Amino acid sequence: MSISTPLTLVVNCGSSSLKFALFDPRESEALLGGLAECLDAADARIRFDADGERTVTQLNGGGHREALAALLAFLAARGLLERVAAVGHRVVHGGERFTQSVEITAEVLADIEACAELAPLHNPANLIGIRAAIAALPAARQVAVFDTAFHQTMPAEAYLYALPQQYRREYGVRRYGFHGTSHRCVSQRAIERLELDPTDNALIVLHLGNGASATAIRNGRSVDTSMGLTPVEGLVMGTRCGDVDAGALLYIARRAGLDLDGVDTMINKKSGLLGLSELSNDCRTLEQAAAAGHEGARTALDVFCFRIARTVGALAASLPRLDAVVFTGGIGENSANVRAKVLERLAIFGLDVDHERNDVTRGGACAVISRSHRPAAIVVPTDEEGTIARDTAAIAFGQSASAAEVA
Ligand code: ADP
């Protein structure tokens, strides 16, 4: 690594967290990374993973600004700060305005602000990170990478809700989809690994983490996805309900006397695996509990897997055939049990799970886990930070993403 190489800092601000990673554009692995969490709470802290060591610093109730200041001080102490020439920011909602990653100008900042109405929990946190980074690193190029951008290729029949269209015109109510950076990165890797024709392929990517979504991808473009206006629609998630009869929400609200904030909390924080199991939102915890005989944990995992398989069936309507089902995210990459249960329900597509391969695939490995070849089932680790870094380098340093990937 030469001293003069410009570096790319990736910043991902969540509502109470800040994930970061530092990249040399010529290398695919991050130089260092870490996470600030419990921001704006007494326990606020930041963790640095660098040089094979993990260090934690308390932030004394600090928020995103304090976390970023601690990160910059950490980089400065190692002589790395002056080499940060570009900062890539994850932005959750780009509305209809952003169809790809862009350099952040005053106009772009105003547009991201306008999109905040569509993602009131996420975009404001992303904006704090962007403003703090501009203030701290005024000479660095700042780039926004949107969760929604990849899905802007969906056709109208996939993105329209059958609601009065006045609300689409006035408030932008339509389906947008999320996890786009992950779906884009993982689909490209799967196409390469399976040696599919880049101009003629048909995939379904299952991003299964705490948040979960599935996308139908035709020739590298998103043609339908399970999330909608917000990240609540679609699959069962850690604490989000996914698809539910809108009438059921009205019924519960009336019967239980919930106001809109109460319904918001219920569908976002109290549902999903947690609501079903009445135990935990965490897949690993539920698998251990189910193995020990916990009925709720077993039911929650059954519903989770059933809904994933059912969604694959629905997404297939957007594809001419199915070349591969791709698993990624913390659960998709690590849970052989979830993958097997999903694939067992997809025999109608000709999928046939290879249990031996499936059982040993975890921890960031890329592997085909089906006996069938077309369609194949494959596990591909996601790399959202690396993808943001490559987009940022391409825009800031004029480097093509593929060249950076190869380097
Ligand atoms: P996020 O959406 O917050 O980025 P992740 O992609 O990190 O989430 O996924 C977190 C989920 O992955 C949790 O439910 C966790 O239990 C699950 N997970 C991680 N490792 C395993 C494992 N070995 N077996 C089963 N589930 C796992």
XYZ file of C-alpha atoms and ligand atoms in Angstrom:
434
model
C 0.000 0.000 0.000
C 1.635 3.238 -1.112
C 1.470 6.221 1.247
C -0.114 8.439 -1.368
C -3.062 6.168 -2.241
C -6.315 8.066 -1.672
C -8.699 6.203 0.632
C -12.483 5.853 0.674
C -14.406 6.022 3.921
C -17.824 4.339 3.957
C -20.360 5.672 6.454
C -23.684 3.989 7.177
C -25.769 5.927 9.713
C -28.780 4.072 11.153
C -31.266 5.638 13.538
C -29.044 4.900 16.581
C -25.927 3.437 14.995
C -23.059 4.303 12.663
C -21.265 1.565 10.746
C -18.034 2.446 8.981
C -15.244 0.954 6.904
C -12.105 2.345 5.297
C -11.018 1.110 1.864
C -8.001 1.359 -0.367
C -9.728 1.366 -3.809
C -7.132 -1.106 -5.124
C -8.063 -3.734 -2.541
C -11.350 -5.569 -2.029
C -11.001 -6.033 1.758
C -11.538 -3.058 4.094
C -8.427 -1.716 5.863
C -10.456 -1.260 9.040
C -14.065 -1.057 10.124
C -16.334 -0.832 13.102
C -19.608 0.207 14.588
C -20.899 2.922 16.906
C -24.097 1.878 18.661
C -26.648 2.935 21.303
C -26.097 6.496 20.062
C -27.845 9.258 22.017
C -28.170 6.856 24.986
C -26.092 6.540 28.169
C -24.377 3.423 26.824
C -23.256 5.027 23.539
C -19.960 3.499 22.388
C -17.816 2.987 19.323
C -15.935 -0.178 18.363
C -12.936 -0.217 16.048
C -11.811 -3.382 14.267
C -8.303 -2.645 13.017
C -5.051 -4.575 12.709
C -6.691 -7.733 14.050
C -7.657 -5.934 17.271
C -10.981 -4.770 18.625
C -11.091 -1.615 20.774
C -14.166 -0.006 22.322
C -14.458 3.639 23.367
C -17.381 5.038 25.371
C -19.064 8.079 23.819
C -20.757 9.324 27.028
C -24.249 9.665 25.601
C -22.974 11.119 22.320
C -24.787 10.902 19.000
C -23.772 10.565 15.339
C -21.592 13.716 15.415
C -19.617 12.493 18.416
C -19.247 9.048 16.846
C -17.919 10.549 13.631
C -15.553 12.810 15.609
C -14.218 9.739 17.475
C -13.783 7.902 14.150
C -11.906 10.812 12.571
C -9.658 11.134 15.654
C -8.921 7.389 15.394
C -7.957 7.790 11.714
C -5.910 10.942 12.415
C -3.918 9.152 15.133
C -2.904 6.553 12.521
C -2.000 9.058 9.803
C -4.947 7.860 7.697
C -7.274 10.863 7.898
C -5.346 13.063 5.482
C -5.563 10.279 2.884
C -9.380 10.093 2.989
C -10.254 11.629 -0.381
C -13.825 10.368 -0.694
C -16.677 9.449 1.637
C -19.469 7.118 0.523
C -22.746 7.422 2.430
C -25.491 4.857 2.524
C -28.805 6.656 2.063
C -31.929 4.609 2.639
C -34.533 6.429 0.526
C -33.835 8.064 -2.804
C -37.481 8.247 -3.914
C -37.988 8.409 -7.704
C -35.259 11.049 -8.031
C -32.220 8.759 -7.642
C -31.701 5.810 -9.972
C -27.979 5.390 -9.198
C -25.212 6.583 -6.871
C -24.372 10.308 -7.167
C -21.878 12.862 -5.925
C -23.462 14.953 -3.172
C -24.013 18.577 -4.219
C -26.206 21.207 -2.510
C -29.033 20.187 -4.859
C -28.616 16.474 -4.091
C -28.610 17.250 -0.367
C -31.909 19.126 -0.753
C -33.398 16.180 -2.683
C -32.290 13.683 -0.007
C -33.934 15.956 2.537
C -37.140 15.930 0.488
C -37.059 12.099 0.490
C -36.855 12.127 4.319
C -40.664 12.300 4.466
C -40.699 8.806 2.944
C -38.167 7.417 5.478
C -38.511 9.510 8.650
C -36.406 7.136 10.767
C -33.554 6.657 8.306
C -32.902 9.606 5.976
C -32.512 12.152 8.830
C -29.768 9.961 10.369
C -28.120 9.604 6.941
C -28.237 13.414 6.564
C -26.561 13.947 9.948
C -23.712 11.699 8.786
C -23.407 13.524 5.452
C -23.380 16.990 7.055
C -20.886 15.943 9.734
C -18.601 14.403 7.098
C -18.759 17.510 4.895
C -17.903 19.703 7.916
C -15.051 17.461 9.053
C -13.630 16.629 5.604
C -14.436 19.624 3.371
C -11.870 18.642 0.730
C -13.177 15.064 0.311
C -15.695 14.137 -2.413
C -18.967 12.948 -0.873
C -21.079 10.304 -2.621
C -24.581 9.001 -1.835
C -25.472 5.346 -2.496
C -29.209 4.642 -2.223
C -30.985 1.491 -1.000
C -33.873 2.213 -3.360
C -31.927 3.104 -6.550
C -31.475 -0.466 -7.859
C -35.255 -1.015 -7.851
C -36.079 2.023 -9.983
C -36.096 -0.320 -13.005
C -39.273 -2.060 -11.760
C -42.170 -1.771 -14.222
C -45.341 0.074 -13.212
C -47.318 -3.125 -12.625
C -44.765 -4.113 -9.987
C -44.478 -0.757 -8.228
C -48.083 0.482 -8.193
C -50.393 -0.047 -5.233
C -54.091 -0.420 -5.978
C -54.799 2.674 -3.901
C -56.270 5.983 -5.103
C -53.560 7.323 -7.454
C -54.014 10.793 -6.025
C -51.768 9.652 -3.114
C -49.053 8.583 -5.513
C -49.156 11.943 -7.274
C -49.326 14.005 -4.085
C -47.236 11.978 -1.612
C -45.200 9.562 -3.714
C -47.053 6.493 -2.396
C -45.795 3.547 -4.501
C -43.463 0.590 -4.023
C -39.743 1.504 -3.944
C -37.958 -1.535 -2.465
C -34.809 -1.531 -0.287
C -31.531 -3.457 0.252
C -30.778 -2.485 -3.375
C -27.012 -2.284 -2.822
C -26.986 -5.842 -1.484
C -29.267 -7.236 -4.212
C -27.095 -5.599 -6.908
C -23.785 -6.822 -5.446
C -24.967 -10.366 -4.730
C -26.695 -10.841 -8.098
C -23.530 -9.765 -9.961
C -21.429 -12.207 -7.933
C -23.924 -15.038 -8.503
C -23.966 -14.394 -12.272
C -20.144 -14.584 -12.320
C -19.912 -17.620 -10.063
C -22.568 -19.587 -11.968
C -21.135 -18.411 -15.315
C -24.549 -17.191 -16.455
C -24.914 -15.158 -19.631
C -24.695 -11.511 -18.408
C -27.231 -10.479 -21.065
C -29.709 -13.296 -20.408
C -30.254 -14.399 -16.821
C -33.097 -14.702 -14.305
C -32.439 -14.768 -10.546
C -34.244 -14.419 -7.264
C -32.067 -12.998 -4.476
C -33.096 -13.575 -0.853
C -31.470 -11.056 1.501
C -32.263 -12.534 4.912
C -31.005 -10.542 7.893
C -32.774 -8.684 10.655
C -34.456 -6.894 7.785
C -35.311 -9.250 4.926
C -36.289 -8.806 1.302
C -36.435 -10.789 -1.929
C -35.870 -9.467 -5.454
C -36.490 -10.848 -8.933
C -33.580 -9.831 -11.165
C -33.645 -10.092 -14.958
C -30.359 -9.428 -16.798
C -28.945 -7.522 -13.827
C -32.015 -5.324 -13.348
C -34.580 -5.443 -10.559
C -38.010 -6.307 -11.970
C -39.904 -6.900 -8.700
C -39.078 -6.858 -5.011
C -40.854 -7.702 -1.770
C -40.445 -4.399 0.115
C -42.618 -1.432 -0.745
C -43.056 2.216 0.196
C -41.395 1.307 3.486
C -39.257 -1.650 4.608
C -42.270 -3.177 6.402
C -43.787 -4.914 3.354
C -42.892 -8.418 2.222
C -41.119 -11.122 4.189
C -41.386 -11.810 7.928
C -38.443 -10.004 9.590
C -36.844 -9.799 13.028
C -39.435 -7.402 14.433
C -41.346 -6.255 11.308
C -44.519 -8.033 10.278
C -44.084 -8.129 6.490
C -47.224 -8.701 4.422
C -50.402 -8.473 6.439
C -54.040 -7.735 5.646
C -54.303 -3.927 5.979
C -57.783 -4.624 7.361
C -56.248 -6.600 10.247
C -54.332 -3.507 11.339
C -57.501 -1.425 11.348
C -59.275 -4.161 13.305
C -56.531 -4.410 15.943
C -56.300 -0.613 16.232
C -60.028 -0.361 16.857
C -60.242 -3.335 19.235
C -57.094 -2.517 21.242
C -57.499 1.259 21.056
C -54.114 1.794 19.371
C -53.380 5.171 17.815
C -51.172 5.526 14.702
C -47.957 5.567 16.744
C -49.132 2.404 18.518
C -49.735 0.645 15.184
C -46.352 1.902 13.924
C -44.588 0.412 16.963
C -46.503 -2.856 16.652
C -45.698 -3.482 12.968
C -42.075 -2.281 13.156
C -40.874 -3.316 16.618
C -43.131 -5.995 18.082
C -43.998 -8.264 15.163
C -42.046 -10.607 12.903
C -40.014 -13.410 14.504
C -40.309 -11.665 17.870
C -44.087 -11.340 17.708
C -44.573 -14.906 16.497
C -42.149 -16.584 18.921
C -42.842 -14.308 21.929
C -39.172 -14.982 22.640
C -36.660 -13.246 20.354
C -36.117 -11.494 17.017
C -32.813 -13.310 16.550
C -32.752 -16.320 14.222
C -29.854 -18.056 15.969
C -31.538 -17.758 19.374
C -34.751 -19.141 17.883
C -32.987 -22.083 16.259
C -31.411 -23.007 19.583
C -34.743 -22.608 21.395
C -36.610 -24.628 18.754
C -34.047 -27.430 19.067
C -34.701 -27.400 22.813
C -38.447 -27.768 22.207
C -39.723 -24.164 22.358
C -43.013 -24.249 20.439
C -43.156 -20.517 19.676
C -39.630 -20.516 18.249
C -40.479 -23.448 15.975
C -43.661 -21.795 14.752
C -41.866 -18.494 14.089
C -39.215 -20.224 11.952
C -41.873 -22.241 10.101
C -43.795 -19.080 9.173
C -40.555 -17.262 8.262
C -39.470 -20.020 5.848
C -42.930 -20.582 4.397
C -43.305 -16.892 3.572
C -39.898 -16.794 1.882
C -40.820 -19.746 -0.364
C -44.234 -18.219 -1.088
C -42.560 -14.947 -2.093
C -40.198 -16.787 -4.460
C -43.306 -18.192 -6.140
C -44.790 -14.702 -6.487
C -41.563 -13.138 -7.800
C -41.211 -15.891 -10.417
C -44.161 -14.271 -12.223
C -41.733 -11.512 -13.304
C -39.187 -13.915 -14.841
C -39.204 -16.053 -18.011
C -37.525 -18.940 -16.124
C -35.460 -19.377 -12.968
C -31.656 -19.740 -13.232
C -30.866 -19.436 -9.516
C -32.092 -18.695 -6.029
C -29.426 -16.767 -4.127
C -29.161 -16.654 -0.314
C -27.430 -13.783 1.478
C -27.557 -11.692 4.707
C -26.803 -12.918 8.238
C -29.458 -15.661 8.080
C -29.065 -16.510 4.370
C -25.295 -16.885 4.746
C -25.329 -18.820 8.019
C -28.522 -20.772 8.618
C -28.402 -24.149 6.828
C -31.700 -24.930 8.512
C -33.571 -21.940 7.049
C -32.077 -22.517 3.589
C -33.056 -26.206 3.605
C -36.599 -25.460 4.778
C -37.061 -22.839 2.069
C -35.587 -25.010 -0.697
C -37.658 -28.040 0.282
C -40.737 -25.959 -0.574
C -39.326 -24.976 -3.982
C -39.186 -28.436 -5.555
C -41.813 -27.217 -8.052
C -39.038 -25.163 -9.706
C -36.794 -28.241 -9.921
C -34.648 -27.153 -6.972
C -33.005 -29.992 -5.145
C -30.976 -29.186 -2.021
C -27.550 -30.778 -1.564
C -27.691 -31.272 2.217
C -24.003 -32.094 2.572
C -22.930 -28.837 0.909
C -25.681 -26.844 2.579
C -24.840 -28.047 6.083
C -21.228 -26.874 5.927
C -21.775 -23.509 4.189
C -21.562 -20.539 6.564
C -19.407 -17.642 7.698
C -18.941 -15.725 4.471
C -18.451 -18.706 2.136
C -19.724 -18.664 -1.453
C -21.096 -22.071 -2.456
C -23.623 -23.840 -4.651
C -25.933 -25.796 -2.310
C -28.179 -27.582 -4.810
C -27.755 -30.757 -6.782
C -29.780 -29.107 -9.547
C -27.861 -26.760 -11.889
C -30.701 -24.832 -13.549
C -32.059 -23.604 -11.335
C -29.204 -23.622 -8.858
C -29.344 -22.586 -5.210
C -26.295 -20.624 -4.156
C -25.045 -18.833 -1.044
C -23.266 -15.545 -1.803
C -21.984 -13.283 0.983
C -23.195 -9.717 0.654
C -20.762 -6.816 0.709
C -22.754 -3.616 1.051
C -19.807 -1.593 2.362
C -17.483 -2.787 -0.419
C -20.122 -1.975 -3.047
C -20.599 1.538 -1.602
C -16.808 1.972 -1.619
C -16.554 0.870 -5.271
C -19.394 3.200 -6.366
C -17.750 6.033 -4.430
C -14.312 5.394 -5.936
C -15.815 5.188 -9.426
C -17.479 8.581 -8.996
C -14.719 10.313 -7.011
C -11.621 8.920 -8.704
C -13.129 8.074 -12.090
C -12.307 4.431 -11.535
C -14.600 1.853 -13.083
C -16.212 -0.335 -10.444
C -15.134 -3.494 -12.224
C -11.517 -2.300 -12.424
C -11.565 -1.600 -8.688
C -13.039 -5.047 -8.084
C -10.330 -6.752 -10.090
C -7.468 -4.721 -8.568
P -28.940 -6.757 9.697
O -30.192 -6.778 8.866
O -29.133 -6.118 11.030
O -27.698 -6.326 8.927
P -27.671 -9.387 9.613
O -27.595 -9.502 8.133
O -26.407 -9.189 10.378
O -28.725 -8.286 10.072
O -28.400 -10.719 10.156
C -28.718 -10.881 11.499
C -29.449 -12.206 11.638
O -28.591 -13.271 11.207
C -29.876 -12.504 13.059
O -31.213 -12.987 13.093
C -28.908 -13.626 13.464
O -29.445 -14.502 14.427
C -28.734 -14.339 12.133
N -27.568 -15.212 12.172
C -26.262 -14.861 12.245
N -25.482 -15.985 12.352
C -26.328 -17.062 12.368
C -26.157 -18.487 12.440
N -24.949 -19.037 12.546
N -27.260 -19.250 12.406
C -28.484 -18.722 12.294
N -28.723 -17.394 12.218
C -27.657 -16.571 12.242
